Amino acid sequence: MNWNNTSNLTFDYNPPMWGFWAKQIGTPIITAVGLTGNTLSFLVMGCSQRLRKRSYSQFLCLLAIFDSLNLIINEIDLIDEMIIYKSGPSYGVFSDFSDGLCKFYNFIKYVLLLLSSWLIVCLSLERVIAVCFPFRKKLIRKRHNVVVLVSLMFVVLSLTQIFRVLFIENVGGVCTVGRENLSVYIYLHHYAYHLALLFGLPCVIVLTCNLGVIYQIYVIRKEAGNDRPRSLDSTRKATTMLLLIGFVFVVTMFPQFVCTSIILYYSDGDRIHVGRFILMDMRPYLEALSVVSYSNYCINFFIYVMCGKSFRRELRRIFKRSRHGSFFGGTRTRTKEEVMRLQ
């Protein structure tokens, strides 16, 4: 939550600052770890021929890209908060932005956040198809189909954020909303964006798909008994990894859902006079909890390493290739040299 965007609601009250400093210290660490992990995830999923054939690998590559962009945007907002805290709004990162640039930045920022959430939904749906309808798995393995799906998702999610282009402007050096449109914007941002699109609908779909997949695996294992094929164990490991990604998404985003619900409750006209003081008292806790939500964009790499044996093997190969000075084609070159020696 960027409290600079609420500057036109401020009043003479100074909340504790420990949450602000927790976010200022914790977020850069999450950003550095996340960018490193997401880069390695993209290289492993994108460069490994073995993993590239998996039906979920293309979604994980895109997820690594969008998570990295979200980490960068979060860091830019964090720097802006620090500059405004030290020097005032007239020196902020966005102080010289025109209304058009403010609209564009906020539009892209929230669309990217939605894309990360809905890619988790795509992964959950992919597991439903892979486990419950295995003969149709080729439909989501083709790159063309994935590109079409993600492109359509981008268009639909972009349409839901058009209201930011209409209402966002530069007010006193801060990209925010004017007072005349503030009430409409708050309801669209909190209800339509936060509660419905960012957490509510994705959470319901992810949990429903994950529970359905778990039940289907239970049925298959019960029917197979001790004669389970080896391919079933391989599918189970991949499914465990992807299910864990979905559950971690729900757990890390839940604090943001709680914070938004509290803000909405105290934003009601009958409670606003008391609610503003309660919200300011809660501000450090809300800022600290936002760090938990940011961790959603850096944690997937550790899930891959923990659950994916193939991922760990391909990651070791990448480091071996980099040490030999041939990152993308090291294995193929060495094989040709060995064949020439044998001849």
XYZ file of C-alpha atoms in Angstrom:
343
model
C 0.000 0.000 0.000
C 1.405 3.353 -1.083
C 0.338 5.901 1.515
C 1.541 8.754 -0.705
C -1.554 8.181 -2.827
C -3.734 9.109 0.141
C -2.088 12.476 0.714
C -5.303 14.338 -0.032
C -6.938 12.544 2.920
C -4.275 13.357 5.489
C -4.845 15.266 8.729
C -2.792 16.393 11.695
C -1.776 13.038 13.079
C 1.590 11.276 13.088
C 1.432 7.456 13.249
C 4.339 5.285 14.462
C 7.056 4.814 11.846
C 8.291 1.287 12.585
C 6.107 -0.191 9.822
C 7.498 2.311 7.325
C 11.066 1.316 8.167
C 10.217 -2.389 8.148
C 8.969 -1.951 4.590
C 11.953 0.178 3.592
C 14.371 -2.490 4.851
C 12.460 -5.644 3.947
C 11.297 -4.776 0.431
C 14.786 -4.215 -1.116
C 15.879 -7.603 0.253
C 12.808 -9.246 -1.267
C 13.451 -7.426 -4.549
C 17.091 -8.536 -4.769
C 16.288 -12.140 -3.877
C 13.256 -12.182 -6.160
C 14.996 -10.774 -9.223
C 17.814 -13.295 -8.833
C 15.466 -16.231 -8.322
C 13.083 -15.226 -11.112
C 15.975 -14.794 -13.545
C 17.295 -18.254 -12.739
C 13.779 -19.696 -12.995
C 13.294 -18.156 -16.424
C 16.670 -19.431 -17.645
C 16.049 -22.949 -16.376
C 12.478 -23.200 -17.703
C 13.287 -21.458 -20.969
C 16.653 -22.993 -21.847
C 16.120 -26.587 -20.767
C 14.675 -28.705 -23.575
C 13.439 -31.248 -21.041
C 11.483 -28.733 -18.967
C 10.396 -26.698 -21.979
C 8.276 -29.645 -23.107
C 6.263 -29.629 -19.879
C 2.790 -28.160 -20.222
C 3.318 -25.719 -17.340
C 6.803 -24.406 -18.220
C 5.622 -21.552 -20.429
C 3.314 -20.260 -17.705
C 6.191 -20.377 -15.202
C 8.442 -18.431 -17.595
C 5.796 -15.718 -17.954
C 5.198 -15.719 -14.211
C 8.908 -15.108 -13.595
C 8.822 -12.133 -15.993
C 5.725 -10.494 -14.512
C 6.830 -11.136 -10.924
C 10.156 -9.442 -11.685
C 8.400 -6.417 -13.204
C 6.187 -6.157 -10.132
C 9.216 -6.255 -7.851
C 10.835 -3.434 -9.826
C 7.656 -1.338 -9.681
C 7.335 -1.943 -5.926
C 10.916 -0.774 -5.489
C 10.251 2.399 -7.501
C 7.251 3.169 -5.276
C 9.381 2.499 -2.202
C 12.051 4.949 -3.359
C 9.332 7.516 -4.018
C 7.992 7.084 -0.470
C 11.461 7.558 1.007
C 12.158 10.701 -1.037
C 8.802 12.220 -0.055
C 9.434 11.316 3.596
C 12.832 13.049 3.531
C 12.236 15.981 1.185
C 8.517 16.381 0.492
C 6.187 15.620 -2.470
C 7.792 18.202 -4.756
C 10.955 16.042 -4.909
C 9.302 12.655 -5.433
C 10.011 10.301 -8.318
C 6.718 11.260 -9.974
C 6.766 14.976 -9.158
C 7.621 15.943 -12.758
C 5.263 13.420 -14.350
C 2.520 14.809 -16.524
C -1.045 13.620 -16.032
C -0.569 11.278 -19.005
C 2.530 9.650 -17.548
C 0.801 9.226 -14.178
C -2.126 7.529 -15.904
C 0.151 5.236 -17.925
C 2.356 4.262 -14.960
C -0.570 3.380 -12.696
C -2.394 1.549 -15.471
C 0.641 -0.651 -16.267
C 1.417 -1.149 -12.567
C -1.979 -2.607 -11.672
C -2.371 -4.617 -14.878
C 0.965 -6.338 -14.182
C -0.130 -7.146 -10.630
C -3.322 -8.699 -11.986
C -1.407 -10.702 -14.598
C 0.749 -12.298 -11.898
C -2.354 -13.323 -9.943
C -4.184 -14.704 -12.954
C -1.153 -16.643 -14.181
C -1.421 -18.565 -10.902
C -5.032 -19.259 -11.910
C -3.790 -20.521 -15.291
C -1.354 -22.868 -13.535
C -4.160 -24.253 -11.374
C -6.381 -24.800 -14.418
C -3.449 -26.418 -16.210
C -3.125 -28.961 -13.395
C -6.834 -29.725 -13.595
C -6.457 -30.489 -17.300
C -3.209 -32.439 -16.811
C -4.546 -34.604 -13.971
C -8.241 -34.921 -14.766
C -8.081 -34.769 -18.584
C -4.563 -36.010 -19.454
C -5.343 -36.646 -23.137
C -6.137 -32.959 -23.639
C -2.883 -31.754 -22.119
C -1.414 -31.024 -25.556
C -3.836 -28.125 -25.928
C -2.013 -26.115 -23.255
C 1.452 -27.391 -24.172
C 1.502 -25.606 -27.529
C 3.186 -22.216 -27.360
C 0.669 -20.670 -29.741
C -2.243 -21.545 -27.459
C -0.471 -20.148 -24.404
C 0.331 -16.888 -26.221
C -3.295 -16.522 -27.316
C -4.581 -17.235 -23.800
C -2.222 -14.763 -22.109
C -2.905 -12.106 -24.765
C -6.661 -12.399 -24.232
C -6.131 -12.277 -20.476
C -4.049 -9.097 -20.875
C -6.769 -7.427 -22.946
C -9.557 -8.333 -20.504
C -7.584 -7.273 -17.414
C -6.562 -4.029 -19.125
C -10.208 -3.180 -19.749
C -10.930 -3.592 -16.040
C -8.322 -0.928 -15.213
C -9.477 1.756 -17.651
C -10.865 3.736 -14.709
C -7.282 4.561 -13.671
C -6.700 6.275 -17.005
C -9.848 8.324 -16.411
C -9.204 9.389 -12.802
C -5.428 9.405 -12.091
C -3.615 12.738 -12.344
C -0.638 14.551 -10.850
C -1.817 16.318 -7.694
C 0.889 18.284 -5.907
C 3.707 16.099 -7.267
C 1.932 12.818 -6.421
C 0.164 10.537 -8.904
C -3.239 10.230 -7.250
C -6.916 11.121 -7.683
C -8.597 14.494 -7.335
C -11.136 14.980 -4.553
C -14.072 15.155 -6.959
C -13.472 11.558 -8.165
C -12.026 10.118 -4.968
C -15.092 8.260 -3.656
C -15.755 6.527 -6.995
C -12.088 5.626 -7.381
C -11.867 4.166 -3.853
C -14.778 1.820 -4.477
C -13.451 0.724 -7.874
C -9.926 0.247 -6.518
C -10.859 -1.631 -3.348
C -13.945 -3.584 -4.398
C -13.373 -4.295 -8.099
C -9.568 -4.453 -8.062
C -8.402 -5.614 -4.619
C -11.255 -7.749 -3.350
C -12.507 -9.210 -6.649
C -9.766 -9.319 -9.298
C -6.505 -9.398 -7.336
C -7.488 -11.782 -4.551
C -11.132 -12.857 -4.394
C -11.777 -14.537 -7.743
C -8.208 -15.905 -8.161
C -8.290 -17.301 -4.616
C -11.637 -19.064 -5.129
C -10.556 -20.543 -8.475
C -7.112 -21.609 -7.205
C -8.482 -23.275 -4.081
C -11.276 -25.009 -6.009
C -8.879 -26.317 -8.673
C -6.274 -27.404 -6.132
C -8.775 -29.270 -3.992
C -10.204 -30.932 -7.102
C -6.733 -32.029 -8.220
C -5.898 -33.387 -4.751
C -9.104 -35.418 -4.736
C -8.453 -36.754 -8.243
C -4.920 -37.826 -7.275
C -6.331 -39.567 -4.205
C -8.835 -41.478 -6.385
C -6.142 -42.477 -8.904
C -3.737 -43.654 -6.193
C -6.498 -45.613 -4.480
C -7.518 -47.349 -7.713
C -3.915 -48.066 -8.760
C -2.898 -49.478 -5.379
C 0.651 -50.840 -5.356
C 0.779 -51.081 -9.162
C 1.240 -47.358 -9.729
C 3.309 -46.604 -12.858
C 6.461 -44.508 -12.570
C 4.894 -41.780 -14.728
C 2.293 -41.270 -12.004
C 5.022 -40.431 -9.474
C 6.528 -37.921 -11.915
C 3.151 -36.266 -12.431
C 2.580 -36.209 -8.674
C 5.847 -34.332 -8.058
C 5.068 -31.693 -10.664
C 1.530 -31.381 -9.342
C 2.786 -30.975 -5.757
C 5.049 -28.131 -6.870
C 2.277 -26.313 -8.742
C -0.262 -26.849 -5.975
C 2.198 -25.375 -3.485
C 2.608 -22.296 -5.708
C -1.155 -21.792 -5.612
C -1.439 -22.245 -1.851
C 1.511 -19.905 -1.194
C -0.200 -17.283 -3.372
C -3.334 -17.500 -1.218
C -1.375 -17.334 2.059
C 0.855 -14.391 1.069
C -1.960 -12.341 -0.460
C -4.391 -12.950 2.400
C -2.918 -10.170 4.646
C -3.519 -7.669 1.835
C -7.110 -8.893 1.600
C -7.569 -8.366 5.352
C -6.042 -4.877 5.175
C -8.314 -3.883 2.301
C -11.383 -5.192 4.135
C -10.488 -3.142 7.228
C -9.992 -0.004 5.137
C -13.341 -0.502 3.422
C -15.123 -1.045 6.719
C -13.821 2.195 8.190
C -14.250 4.155 4.948
C -18.013 4.047 5.378
C -19.578 7.462 5.880
C -20.867 6.638 9.369
C -17.489 5.396 10.599
C -15.064 7.658 8.729
C -14.458 10.102 11.610
C -13.457 7.348 14.029
C -12.034 5.120 11.309
C -9.377 7.588 10.165
C -7.690 7.501 13.575
C -7.954 3.699 13.776
C -6.478 3.367 10.285
C -3.572 5.641 11.161
C -2.915 3.611 14.319
C -2.962 0.482 12.161
C -0.780 2.003 9.442
C 2.532 0.467 10.654
C 0.931 -2.980 10.852
C -0.548 -2.607 7.368
C 2.826 -1.547 5.976
C 4.570 -4.483 7.632
C 1.951 -6.893 6.248
C 2.476 -5.461 2.760
C 5.998 -6.907 2.900
C 4.428 -10.366 3.281
C 2.403 -9.748 0.131
C 5.539 -8.668 -1.751
C 7.162 -12.003 -0.892
C 4.670 -13.683 -3.246
C 6.766 -12.340 -6.134
C 10.067 -13.837 -4.963
C 9.217 -17.186 -3.400
C 8.462 -19.362 -6.427
C 12.120 -20.084 -7.171
C 12.539 -21.706 -3.746
C 9.423 -23.811 -4.342
C 10.918 -25.070 -7.625
C 14.192 -25.947 -5.899
C 12.451 -27.658 -2.986
C 9.944 -29.707 -5.013
C 11.434 -30.067 -8.489
C 14.170 -32.674 -8.947
C 14.334 -31.920 -12.678
C 14.594 -28.200 -11.914
C 17.539 -28.767 -9.553
C 19.274 -30.939 -12.140
C 18.839 -28.348 -14.903
C 19.943 -25.562 -12.550
C 23.204 -27.421 -11.867
C 23.725 -27.831 -15.610
C 23.320 -24.094 -16.143
C 25.995 -23.328 -13.543
C 28.303 -25.920 -15.104
C 27.841 -24.374 -18.539
C 28.509 -20.882 -17.208
C 31.766 -22.069 -15.624
C 32.862 -23.530 -18.960
C 32.118 -20.234 -20.720
C 29.326 -21.554 -22.936
C 25.973 -20.761 -21.374
C 23.388 -21.646 -23.993
C 25.211 -24.091 -26.197
C 27.877 -25.642 -24.034
C 26.472 -29.156 -24.000
C 25.964 -29.349 -27.768
C 29.492 -28.075 -28.535
C 31.139 -30.562 -26.215
C 29.162 -33.429 -27.761
C 30.347 -32.511 -31.277
C 33.958 -32.316 -30.110
C 33.696 -35.734 -28.493
C 32.254 -37.220 -31.686
C 35.104 -35.735 -33.761
C 37.663 -37.265 -31.399
C 36.032 -40.673 -31.681
C 36.184 -40.468 -35.466
